[in-house]
Coordinates of C-alpha atoms and ligand atoms in Angstrom, one line a residue:
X1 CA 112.7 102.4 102.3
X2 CA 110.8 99.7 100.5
X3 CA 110.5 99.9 97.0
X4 CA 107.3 101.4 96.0
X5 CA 105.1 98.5 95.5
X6 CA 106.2 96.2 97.4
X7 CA 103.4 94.7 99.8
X8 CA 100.8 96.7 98.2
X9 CA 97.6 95.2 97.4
X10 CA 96.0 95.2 93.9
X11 CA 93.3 93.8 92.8
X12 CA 93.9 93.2 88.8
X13 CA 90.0 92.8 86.4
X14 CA 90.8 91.3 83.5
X15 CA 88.1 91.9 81.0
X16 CA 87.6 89.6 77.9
X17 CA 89.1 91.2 74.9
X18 CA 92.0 89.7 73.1
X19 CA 94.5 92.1 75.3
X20 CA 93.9 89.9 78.2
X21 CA 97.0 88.1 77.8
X22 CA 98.6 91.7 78.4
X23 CA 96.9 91.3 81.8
X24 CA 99.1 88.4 82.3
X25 CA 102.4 90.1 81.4
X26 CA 100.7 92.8 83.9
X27 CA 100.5 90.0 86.8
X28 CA 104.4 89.4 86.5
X29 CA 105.5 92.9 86.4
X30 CA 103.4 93.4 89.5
X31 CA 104.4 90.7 91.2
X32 CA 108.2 91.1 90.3
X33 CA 107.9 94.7 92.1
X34 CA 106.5 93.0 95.2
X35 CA 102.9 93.6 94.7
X36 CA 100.0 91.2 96.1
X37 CA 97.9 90.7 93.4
X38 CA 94.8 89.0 93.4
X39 CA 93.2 88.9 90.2
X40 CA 89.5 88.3 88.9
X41 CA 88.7 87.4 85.5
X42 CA 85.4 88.1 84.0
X43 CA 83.6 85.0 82.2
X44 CA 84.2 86.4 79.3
X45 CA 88.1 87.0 79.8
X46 CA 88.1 83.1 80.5
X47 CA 88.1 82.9 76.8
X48 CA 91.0 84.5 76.3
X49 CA 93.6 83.6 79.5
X50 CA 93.3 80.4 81.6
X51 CA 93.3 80.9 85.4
X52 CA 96.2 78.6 85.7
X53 CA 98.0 81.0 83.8
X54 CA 97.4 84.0 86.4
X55 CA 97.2 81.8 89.7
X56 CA 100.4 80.7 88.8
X57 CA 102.4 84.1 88.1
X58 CA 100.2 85.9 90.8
X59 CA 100.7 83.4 93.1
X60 CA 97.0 84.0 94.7
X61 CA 93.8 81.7 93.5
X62 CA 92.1 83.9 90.9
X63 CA 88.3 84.9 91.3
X64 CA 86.0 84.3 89.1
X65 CA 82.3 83.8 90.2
X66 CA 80.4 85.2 93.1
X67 CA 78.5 82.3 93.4
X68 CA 81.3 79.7 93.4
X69 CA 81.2 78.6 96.9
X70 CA 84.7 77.4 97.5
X71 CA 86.1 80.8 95.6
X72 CA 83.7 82.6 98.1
X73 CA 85.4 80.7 101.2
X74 CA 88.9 80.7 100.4
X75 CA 88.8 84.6 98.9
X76 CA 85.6 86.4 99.7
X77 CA 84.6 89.0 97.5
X78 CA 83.9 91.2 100.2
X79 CA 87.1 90.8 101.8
X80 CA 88.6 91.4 98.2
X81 CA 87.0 94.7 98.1
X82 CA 87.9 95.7 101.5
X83 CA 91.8 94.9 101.2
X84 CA 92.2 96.7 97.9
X85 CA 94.5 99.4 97.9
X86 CA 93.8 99.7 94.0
X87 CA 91.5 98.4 91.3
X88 CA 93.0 98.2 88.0
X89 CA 91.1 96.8 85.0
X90 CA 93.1 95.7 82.1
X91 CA 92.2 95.4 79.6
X92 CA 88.9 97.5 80.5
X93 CA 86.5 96.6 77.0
X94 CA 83.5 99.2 76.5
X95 CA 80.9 96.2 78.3
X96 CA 82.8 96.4 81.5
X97 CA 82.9 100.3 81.4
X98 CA 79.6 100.6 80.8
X99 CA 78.6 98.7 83.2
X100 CA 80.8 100.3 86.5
X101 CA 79.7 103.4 84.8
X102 CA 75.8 102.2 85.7
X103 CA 76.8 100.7 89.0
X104 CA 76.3 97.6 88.2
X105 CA 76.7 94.4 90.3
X106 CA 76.0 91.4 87.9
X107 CA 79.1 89.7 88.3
X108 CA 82.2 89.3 90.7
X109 CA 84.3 92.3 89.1
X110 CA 81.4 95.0 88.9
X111 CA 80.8 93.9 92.7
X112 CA 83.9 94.2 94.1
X113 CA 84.3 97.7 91.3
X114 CA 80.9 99.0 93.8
X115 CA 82.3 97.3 97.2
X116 CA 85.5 98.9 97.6
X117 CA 86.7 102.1 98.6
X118 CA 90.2 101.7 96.6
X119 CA 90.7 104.1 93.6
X120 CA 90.2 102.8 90.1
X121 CA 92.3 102.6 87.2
X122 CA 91.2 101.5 83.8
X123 CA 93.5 100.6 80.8
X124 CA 90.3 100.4 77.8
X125 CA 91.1 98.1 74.9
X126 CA 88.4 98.0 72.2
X127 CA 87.6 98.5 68.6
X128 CA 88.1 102.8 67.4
X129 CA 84.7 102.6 67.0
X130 CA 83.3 101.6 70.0
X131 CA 86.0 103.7 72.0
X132 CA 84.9 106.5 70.1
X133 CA 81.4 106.2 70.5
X134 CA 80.0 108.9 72.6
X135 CA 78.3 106.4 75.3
X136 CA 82.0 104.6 75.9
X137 CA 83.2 108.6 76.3
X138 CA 80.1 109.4 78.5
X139 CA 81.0 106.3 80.8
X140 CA 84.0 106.9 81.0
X141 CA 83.6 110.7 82.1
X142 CA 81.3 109.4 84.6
X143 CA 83.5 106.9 86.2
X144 CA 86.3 110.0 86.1
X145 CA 83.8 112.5 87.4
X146 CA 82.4 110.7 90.1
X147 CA 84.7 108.2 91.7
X148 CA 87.9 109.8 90.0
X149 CA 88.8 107.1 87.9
X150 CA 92.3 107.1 86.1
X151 CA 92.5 106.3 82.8
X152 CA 95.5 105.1 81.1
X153 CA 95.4 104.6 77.6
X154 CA 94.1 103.6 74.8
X155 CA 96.9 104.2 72.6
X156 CA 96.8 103.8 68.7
X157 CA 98.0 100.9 66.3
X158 CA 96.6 98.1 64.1
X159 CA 93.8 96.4 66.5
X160 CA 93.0 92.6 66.5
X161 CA 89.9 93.3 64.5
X162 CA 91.5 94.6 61.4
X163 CA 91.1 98.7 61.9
X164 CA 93.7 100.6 62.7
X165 CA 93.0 103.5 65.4
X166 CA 92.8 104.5 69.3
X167 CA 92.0 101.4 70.8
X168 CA 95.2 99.2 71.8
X169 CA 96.0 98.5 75.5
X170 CA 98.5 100.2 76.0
X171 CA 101.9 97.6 77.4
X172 CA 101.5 96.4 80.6
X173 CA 105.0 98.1 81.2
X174 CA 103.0 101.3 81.1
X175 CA 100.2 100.3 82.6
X176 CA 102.4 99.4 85.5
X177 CA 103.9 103.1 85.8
X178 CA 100.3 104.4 85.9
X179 CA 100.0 102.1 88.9
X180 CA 102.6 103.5 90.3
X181 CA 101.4 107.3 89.4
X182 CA 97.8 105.7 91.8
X183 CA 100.0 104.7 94.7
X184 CA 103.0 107.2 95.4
X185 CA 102.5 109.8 97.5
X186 CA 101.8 113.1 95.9
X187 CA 104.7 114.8 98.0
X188 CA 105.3 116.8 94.4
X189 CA 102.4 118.0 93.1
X190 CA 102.1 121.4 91.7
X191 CA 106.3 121.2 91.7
X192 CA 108.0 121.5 88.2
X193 CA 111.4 119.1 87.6
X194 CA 113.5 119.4 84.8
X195 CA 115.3 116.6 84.2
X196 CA 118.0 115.3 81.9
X197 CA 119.4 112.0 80.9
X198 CA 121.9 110.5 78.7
X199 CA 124.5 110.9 76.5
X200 CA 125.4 114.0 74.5
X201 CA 127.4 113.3 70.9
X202 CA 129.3 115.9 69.9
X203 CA 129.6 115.4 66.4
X204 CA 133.7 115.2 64.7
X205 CA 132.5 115.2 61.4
X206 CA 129.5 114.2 59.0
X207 CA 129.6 110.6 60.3
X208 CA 131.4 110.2 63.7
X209 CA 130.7 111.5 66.8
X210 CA 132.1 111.4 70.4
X211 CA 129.6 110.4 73.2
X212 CA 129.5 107.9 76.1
X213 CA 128.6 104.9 77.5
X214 CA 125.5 106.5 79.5
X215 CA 122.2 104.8 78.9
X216 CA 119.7 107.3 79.9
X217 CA 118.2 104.9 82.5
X218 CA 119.2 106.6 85.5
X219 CA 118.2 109.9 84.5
X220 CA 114.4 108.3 82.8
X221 CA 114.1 106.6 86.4
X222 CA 114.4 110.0 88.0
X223 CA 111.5 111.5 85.6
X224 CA 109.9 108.2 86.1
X225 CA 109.9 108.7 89.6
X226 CA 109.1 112.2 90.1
X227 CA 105.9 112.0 87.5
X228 CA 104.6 109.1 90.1
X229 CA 105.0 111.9 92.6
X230 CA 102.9 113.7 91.0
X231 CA 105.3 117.1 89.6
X232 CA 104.9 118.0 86.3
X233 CA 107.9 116.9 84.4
X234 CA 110.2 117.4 81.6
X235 CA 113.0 115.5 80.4
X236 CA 115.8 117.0 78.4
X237 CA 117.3 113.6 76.8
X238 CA 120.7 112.9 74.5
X239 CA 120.1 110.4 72.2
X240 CA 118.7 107.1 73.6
X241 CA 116.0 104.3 72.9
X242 CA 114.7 104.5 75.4
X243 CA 110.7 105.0 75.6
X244 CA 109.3 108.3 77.4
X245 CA 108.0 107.7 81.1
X246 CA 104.3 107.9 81.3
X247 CA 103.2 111.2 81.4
X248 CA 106.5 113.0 81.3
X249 CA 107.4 115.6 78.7
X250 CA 110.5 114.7 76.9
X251 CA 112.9 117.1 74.8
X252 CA 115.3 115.5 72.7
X253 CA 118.9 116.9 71.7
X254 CA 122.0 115.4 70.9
X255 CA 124.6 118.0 71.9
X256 CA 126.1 119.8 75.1
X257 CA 125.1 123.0 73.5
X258 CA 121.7 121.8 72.5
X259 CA 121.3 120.5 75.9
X260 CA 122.6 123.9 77.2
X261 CA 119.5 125.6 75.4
X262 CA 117.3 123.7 76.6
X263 CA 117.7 123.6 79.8
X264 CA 118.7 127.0 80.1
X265 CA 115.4 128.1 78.6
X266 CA 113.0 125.9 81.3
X267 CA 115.0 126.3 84.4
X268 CA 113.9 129.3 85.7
X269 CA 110.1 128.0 85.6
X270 CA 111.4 125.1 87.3
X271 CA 111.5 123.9 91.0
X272 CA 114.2 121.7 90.7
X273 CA 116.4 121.0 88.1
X274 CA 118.3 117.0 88.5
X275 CA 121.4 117.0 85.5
X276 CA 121.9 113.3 85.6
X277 CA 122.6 113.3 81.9
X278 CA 126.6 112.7 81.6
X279 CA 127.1 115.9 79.4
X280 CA 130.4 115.7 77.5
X281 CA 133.1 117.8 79.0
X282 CA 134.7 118.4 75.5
X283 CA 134.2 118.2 72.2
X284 CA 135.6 118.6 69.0
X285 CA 136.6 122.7 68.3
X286 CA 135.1 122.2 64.3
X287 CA 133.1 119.6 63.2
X288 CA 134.1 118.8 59.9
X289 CA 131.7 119.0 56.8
X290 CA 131.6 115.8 55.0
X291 CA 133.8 112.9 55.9
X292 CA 137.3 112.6 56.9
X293 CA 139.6 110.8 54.8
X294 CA 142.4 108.5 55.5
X295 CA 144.1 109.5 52.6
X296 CA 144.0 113.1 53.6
X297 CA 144.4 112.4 57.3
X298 CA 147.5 110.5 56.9
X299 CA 148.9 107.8 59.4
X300 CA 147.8 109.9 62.6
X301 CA 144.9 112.3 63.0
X302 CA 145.1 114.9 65.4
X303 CA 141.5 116.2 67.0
X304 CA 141.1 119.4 68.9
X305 CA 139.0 119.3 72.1
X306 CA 137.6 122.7 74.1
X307 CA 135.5 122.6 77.0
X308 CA 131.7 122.4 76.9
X309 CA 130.0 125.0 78.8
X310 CA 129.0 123.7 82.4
X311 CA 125.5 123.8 82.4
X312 CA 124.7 122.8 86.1
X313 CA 127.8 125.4 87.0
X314 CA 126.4 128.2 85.1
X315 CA 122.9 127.7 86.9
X316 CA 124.6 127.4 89.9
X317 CA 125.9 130.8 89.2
X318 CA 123.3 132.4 87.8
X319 CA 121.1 131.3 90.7
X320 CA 123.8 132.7 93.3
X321 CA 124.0 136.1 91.0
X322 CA 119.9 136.1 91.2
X323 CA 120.2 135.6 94.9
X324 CA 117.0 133.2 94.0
X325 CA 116.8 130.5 96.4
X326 CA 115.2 128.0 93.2
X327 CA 115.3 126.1 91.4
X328 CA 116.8 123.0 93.6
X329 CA 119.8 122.0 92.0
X330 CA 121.2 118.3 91.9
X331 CA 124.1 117.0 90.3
X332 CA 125.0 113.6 89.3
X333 CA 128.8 112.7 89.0
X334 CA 130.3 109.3 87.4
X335 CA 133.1 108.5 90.1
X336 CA 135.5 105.4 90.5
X337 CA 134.8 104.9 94.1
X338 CA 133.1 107.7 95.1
X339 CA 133.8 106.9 99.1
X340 CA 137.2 107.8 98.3
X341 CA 137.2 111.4 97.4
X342 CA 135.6 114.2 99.2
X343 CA 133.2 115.4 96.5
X344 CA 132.4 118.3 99.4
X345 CA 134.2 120.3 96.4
X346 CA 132.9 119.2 92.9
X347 CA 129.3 120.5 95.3
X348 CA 130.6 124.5 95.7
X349 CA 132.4 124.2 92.4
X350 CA 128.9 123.5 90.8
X351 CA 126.9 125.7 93.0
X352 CA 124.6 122.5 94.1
X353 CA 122.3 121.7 96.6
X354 CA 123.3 117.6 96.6
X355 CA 125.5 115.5 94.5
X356 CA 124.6 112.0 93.8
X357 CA 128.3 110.2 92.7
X358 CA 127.5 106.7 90.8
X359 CA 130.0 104.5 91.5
X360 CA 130.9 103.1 88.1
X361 CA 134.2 101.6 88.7
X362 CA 131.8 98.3 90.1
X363 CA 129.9 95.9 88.3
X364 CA 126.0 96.6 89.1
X365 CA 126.5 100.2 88.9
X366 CA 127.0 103.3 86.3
X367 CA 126.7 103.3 83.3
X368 CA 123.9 100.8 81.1
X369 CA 123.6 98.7 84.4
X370 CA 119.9 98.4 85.7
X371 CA 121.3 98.7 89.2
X372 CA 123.0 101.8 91.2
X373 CA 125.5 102.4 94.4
X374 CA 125.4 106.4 94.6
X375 CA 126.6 108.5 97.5
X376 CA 124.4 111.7 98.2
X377 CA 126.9 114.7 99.0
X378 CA 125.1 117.6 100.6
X379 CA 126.6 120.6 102.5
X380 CA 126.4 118.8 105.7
X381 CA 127.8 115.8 104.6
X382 CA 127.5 112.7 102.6
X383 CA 125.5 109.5 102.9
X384 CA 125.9 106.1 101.0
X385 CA 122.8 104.4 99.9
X386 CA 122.9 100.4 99.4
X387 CA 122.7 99.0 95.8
X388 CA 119.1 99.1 94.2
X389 CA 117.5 99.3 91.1
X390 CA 117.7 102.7 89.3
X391 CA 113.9 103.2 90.2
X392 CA 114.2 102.8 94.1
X393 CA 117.6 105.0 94.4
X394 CA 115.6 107.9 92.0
X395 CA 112.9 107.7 94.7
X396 CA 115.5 108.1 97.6
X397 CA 117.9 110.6 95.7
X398 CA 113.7 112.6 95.5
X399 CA 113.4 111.9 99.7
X400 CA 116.7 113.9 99.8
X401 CA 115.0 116.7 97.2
X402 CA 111.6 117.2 98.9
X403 CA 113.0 118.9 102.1
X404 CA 114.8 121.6 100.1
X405 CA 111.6 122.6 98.2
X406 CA 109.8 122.8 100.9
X407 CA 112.6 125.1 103.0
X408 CA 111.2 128.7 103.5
X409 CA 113.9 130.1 102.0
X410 CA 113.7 128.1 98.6
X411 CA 110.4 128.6 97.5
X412 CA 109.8 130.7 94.4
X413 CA 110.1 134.3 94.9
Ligands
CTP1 N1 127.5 118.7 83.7 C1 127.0 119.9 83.1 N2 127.6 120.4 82.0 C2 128.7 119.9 81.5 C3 129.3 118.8 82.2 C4 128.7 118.2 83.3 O1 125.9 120.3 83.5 N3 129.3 120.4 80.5 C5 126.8 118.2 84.9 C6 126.3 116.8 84.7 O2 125.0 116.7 84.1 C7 126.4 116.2 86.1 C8 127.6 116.9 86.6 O3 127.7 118.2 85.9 O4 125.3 116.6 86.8 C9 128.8 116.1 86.4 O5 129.9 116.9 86.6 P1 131.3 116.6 86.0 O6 132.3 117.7 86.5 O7 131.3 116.4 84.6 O8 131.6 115.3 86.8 P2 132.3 114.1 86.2 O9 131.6 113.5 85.1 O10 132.5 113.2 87.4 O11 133.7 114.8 85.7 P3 135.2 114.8 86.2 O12 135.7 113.6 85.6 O13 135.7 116.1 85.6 O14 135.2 114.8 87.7

C-alpha cells in the first residue's frame, strides 16, 4: 500500500502574514511524504517568502499571477484547479478569508479557491483581534457552511505583533496531520478506538522508578492514524513527550494500574481497543515513602516484583464472559524475532482478535526507532509486513482492523 500521501496533489496558498515561512516548512513535510505540491503565493506573501525558496523544496514553479503569461503557459491556473485533490491555505490571514468567503476572483489564489472542485483547508494566522472579530468568524462559518471548509487552527501564543492570544498558525507538523484527516478515507467514522502508548513507571520509591525503553511513537501513530480515518479517538498514554495527534483525546497515566483504570473504564464504549503501550509486567510489591538509603540498604538491595494485572487479558476475558462480540481487540508484543515463534498462543492466551509482534531485536525497529518490522498474528495465521515508518504500518495494522468491525457478528449489541 502506498503511504498515504504519496502522489497526491495539493495545491498549498500561502497568504502574506509573517507565518508564511511556516508554509515553507509545510512544502517539505509534504513533499518528504510524497506529495505534489504546487504552491501559489499571494503578492502580498512575496514579502515574506521568496519563490526560490518554495520552487526549490516543492520542486514545481510556484504561481503567482494570473496574468503572467509564461506562469500561465507552463502551469495554467485552470489546470491547477482541475488537478487539485486539496487546497490548503497556510497561513490563511483574515484578507484572504474574507475574500473566498465573498467569492472573490481578484487574484490567482481566490481563482483557483472558486475554480476547483477540491475540498479546502485553512490554517488562519492573524492578530486576536482581527481573528476574533465577528466578520473573520462570519467568513469563516460561511466558507464551513457552504463548501465545508476545514479549519485547522489558530492556536494561542505570543503573535508577531506584540499581543498575546488565538491567532498563531499552528506548526506545519500539524497542519500536515489535518491534511491527512482531508485525504484518508473515512473507513472509521462513527467507530470509537481506544488506544494506548508508551511506557508505564512503576514507581520503587519517592525518586526511582522502573519503566522501559518504549517511546510512545508506535502507539501515537496508531491514534494518529485512526483520527485521519475519521473515528473518534482516545489515547491512554504512559509518560512521554511526545505532542497529542491532532484531534485525538489523550489521557495520561504513569502506571499499570492507572492505565488499568483507564482503559477499563472506556472500553466498553469502545469499538476497538489497540494496547500498543508496553505495560510493565511487574513492579515493585511497596513503593517505598521517601528515599532509599545506601547506608540503610547496605552492599546489596533486594526488590520485590508481583505481576501487573493483564489488562488486554482481562478484556479478553471479560469480553468472552459477556459473550460480546466488541470491542475489537489488538495486541502489540515486543519479540526478538518474531518469525521465529508461533505467537498463535500469546493470541488465545490474551483473548485477541490480531497480534502485531515488533521485532526489536533489529536495528530500524522497536522500541524509540521511527521505523517498524511487525508480524500480524490472527486466528488464521500470520502475515509479515515490510519495514516502514511507524505511520504507514499503523495504517496497515488499521486495514487488518476494519474487517473485523464490520463482521456481522462484531458489531455492538
Ligand atoms: N499488556 C497488558 N497488560 C499488561 C502487560 C501487557 O495489557 N500488564 C498488553 C500490552 O499492551 C501488549 C501485550 O499485552 O498489547 C503484550 O503482551 P506481553 O505478554 O507483555 O508481551 P511481551 O511484552 O512480548 O511479554 P513476554 O516477554 O512475556 O512475552
Amino acid at each position: 500500500m502506498p503511504p498515504l500521501l504519496q502522489d497526491r496533489r495539493i495545491v498549498l496558498g500561502i497568504s502574506g502574514g509573517i507565518a508564511a515561512y511556516k508554509g515553507a516548512e509545510l512544502v517539505r513535510l509534504l513533499v518528504r511524504e510524497g506529495a505534489r505540491v504546487n504552491v501559489v503565493l499571494t503578492e502580498s506573501a512575496r514579502q515574506f517568502v521568496t519563490e526560490l525558496t518554495l520552487q526549490t523544496l516543492s520542486g514545481n514553479p510556484v504561481a503567482t499571477s494570473l496574468f503572467d503569461l509564461d506562469q500561465e503557459s507552463k502551469i495554467g491556473h485552470i489546470r491547477l484547479a482541475d488537478e487539485a485533490e486539496l487546497l490548503v491555505v497556510a497561513p490563511a490571514t483574515a484578507d484572504v478569508i474574507a475574500r473566498f468567503a465573498h467569492g472573490l476572483a481578484n487574484d490567482l489564489l481566490t481563482t483557483i479557491h472558486l475554480a476547483t472542485r477540491a475540498p479546502l483547508l485553512l490554517a488562519p494566522a492573524m492578530n486576536v483581534h482581527m481573528w476574533e472579530h465577528p466578520l473573520t468568524q462570519a467568513n469563516l462559518r460561511r466558507l464551513v457552511d457552504t463548501e465545508s471548509a476545514r479549519v485547522v487552527g489558530p492556536a494561542d501564543g505570543e503573535l508577531a505583533c506584540g499581543y498575546t492570544g488565538a491567532g498563531r498558525m499552528v506548526g506545519p507538523a500539524t497542519v500536515l496531520e489535518a491534511i491527512e484527516g482531508c485525504l484518508a478515507k473515512q473507513d472509521l467514522a462513527g467507530e470509537r478506538f481506544l488506544i494506548t502508548a508508551g511506557p508505564t513507571c512503576e514507581p520503587v520509591d519517592a525518586v526511582r522508578a522502573l519503566t522501559n525503553r518504549s517511546s510512545g511513537k508506535m502507539g501515537f501513530a496508531v491514534a494518529r492514524a485512526a483520527r485521519a480515518r475519521g473515528a473518534d479517538v482516545t489515547l491512554v498514554a504512559g509518560p512521554t513527550a511526545l505532542e497529542t495527534p491532532l484531534g485525538v483525546e489523550r489521557v495520561d497515566v504513569r502506571t499499570a494500574a492507572q492505565m488499568k483504570v483507564a482503559v477499563l473504564e472506556r472500553a466498553t464504549a469502545a469499538s476497538a481497543v489497540v494496547m500498543v503501550a508496553a505495560v510493565a509486567d511487574y513492579r515493585p510489591e511497596k513503593a517505598v515513602a521517601g528515599k532509599i538509603r545506601k547506608e540503610k540498604a547496605g552492599e546489596a538491595l533486594t526488590l520485590r516484583l508481583v505481576r501487573t494485572d493483564d489488562i488486554l487479558a482481562t478484556l479478553g476475558r471479560e469480553r468472552r464472559a459477556a459473550r460480546a462480540a466488541t470491542p475489537v481487540l489488538v495486541g502489540f508484543a515486543a519479540e526478538w524475532a518474531p518469525a521465529a515463534r508461533s505467537l498463535g498462543a500469546k493470541l488465545r492466551a490474551k483473548g485477541c482478535d490480531l497480534l502485531v509482534a515488533n521485532d526489536i531485536g533489529e536495528a530500524g525497529s522497536g522500541f524509540d526507532s521511527d521505523t517498524n518490522r511487525v508480524r500480524i498474528v490472527g486466528p488464521d495465521g500470520s502475515e509479515d509486513l515490510a519495514r516502514a515508518p511507524k505511520l504507514e504500518i499503523a495504517h496497515q495494522v488499521l486495514d487488518r482492523v476494519v474487517p473485523l468491525l464490520r463482521r456481522p457478528a462484531t458489531r455492538p449489541r
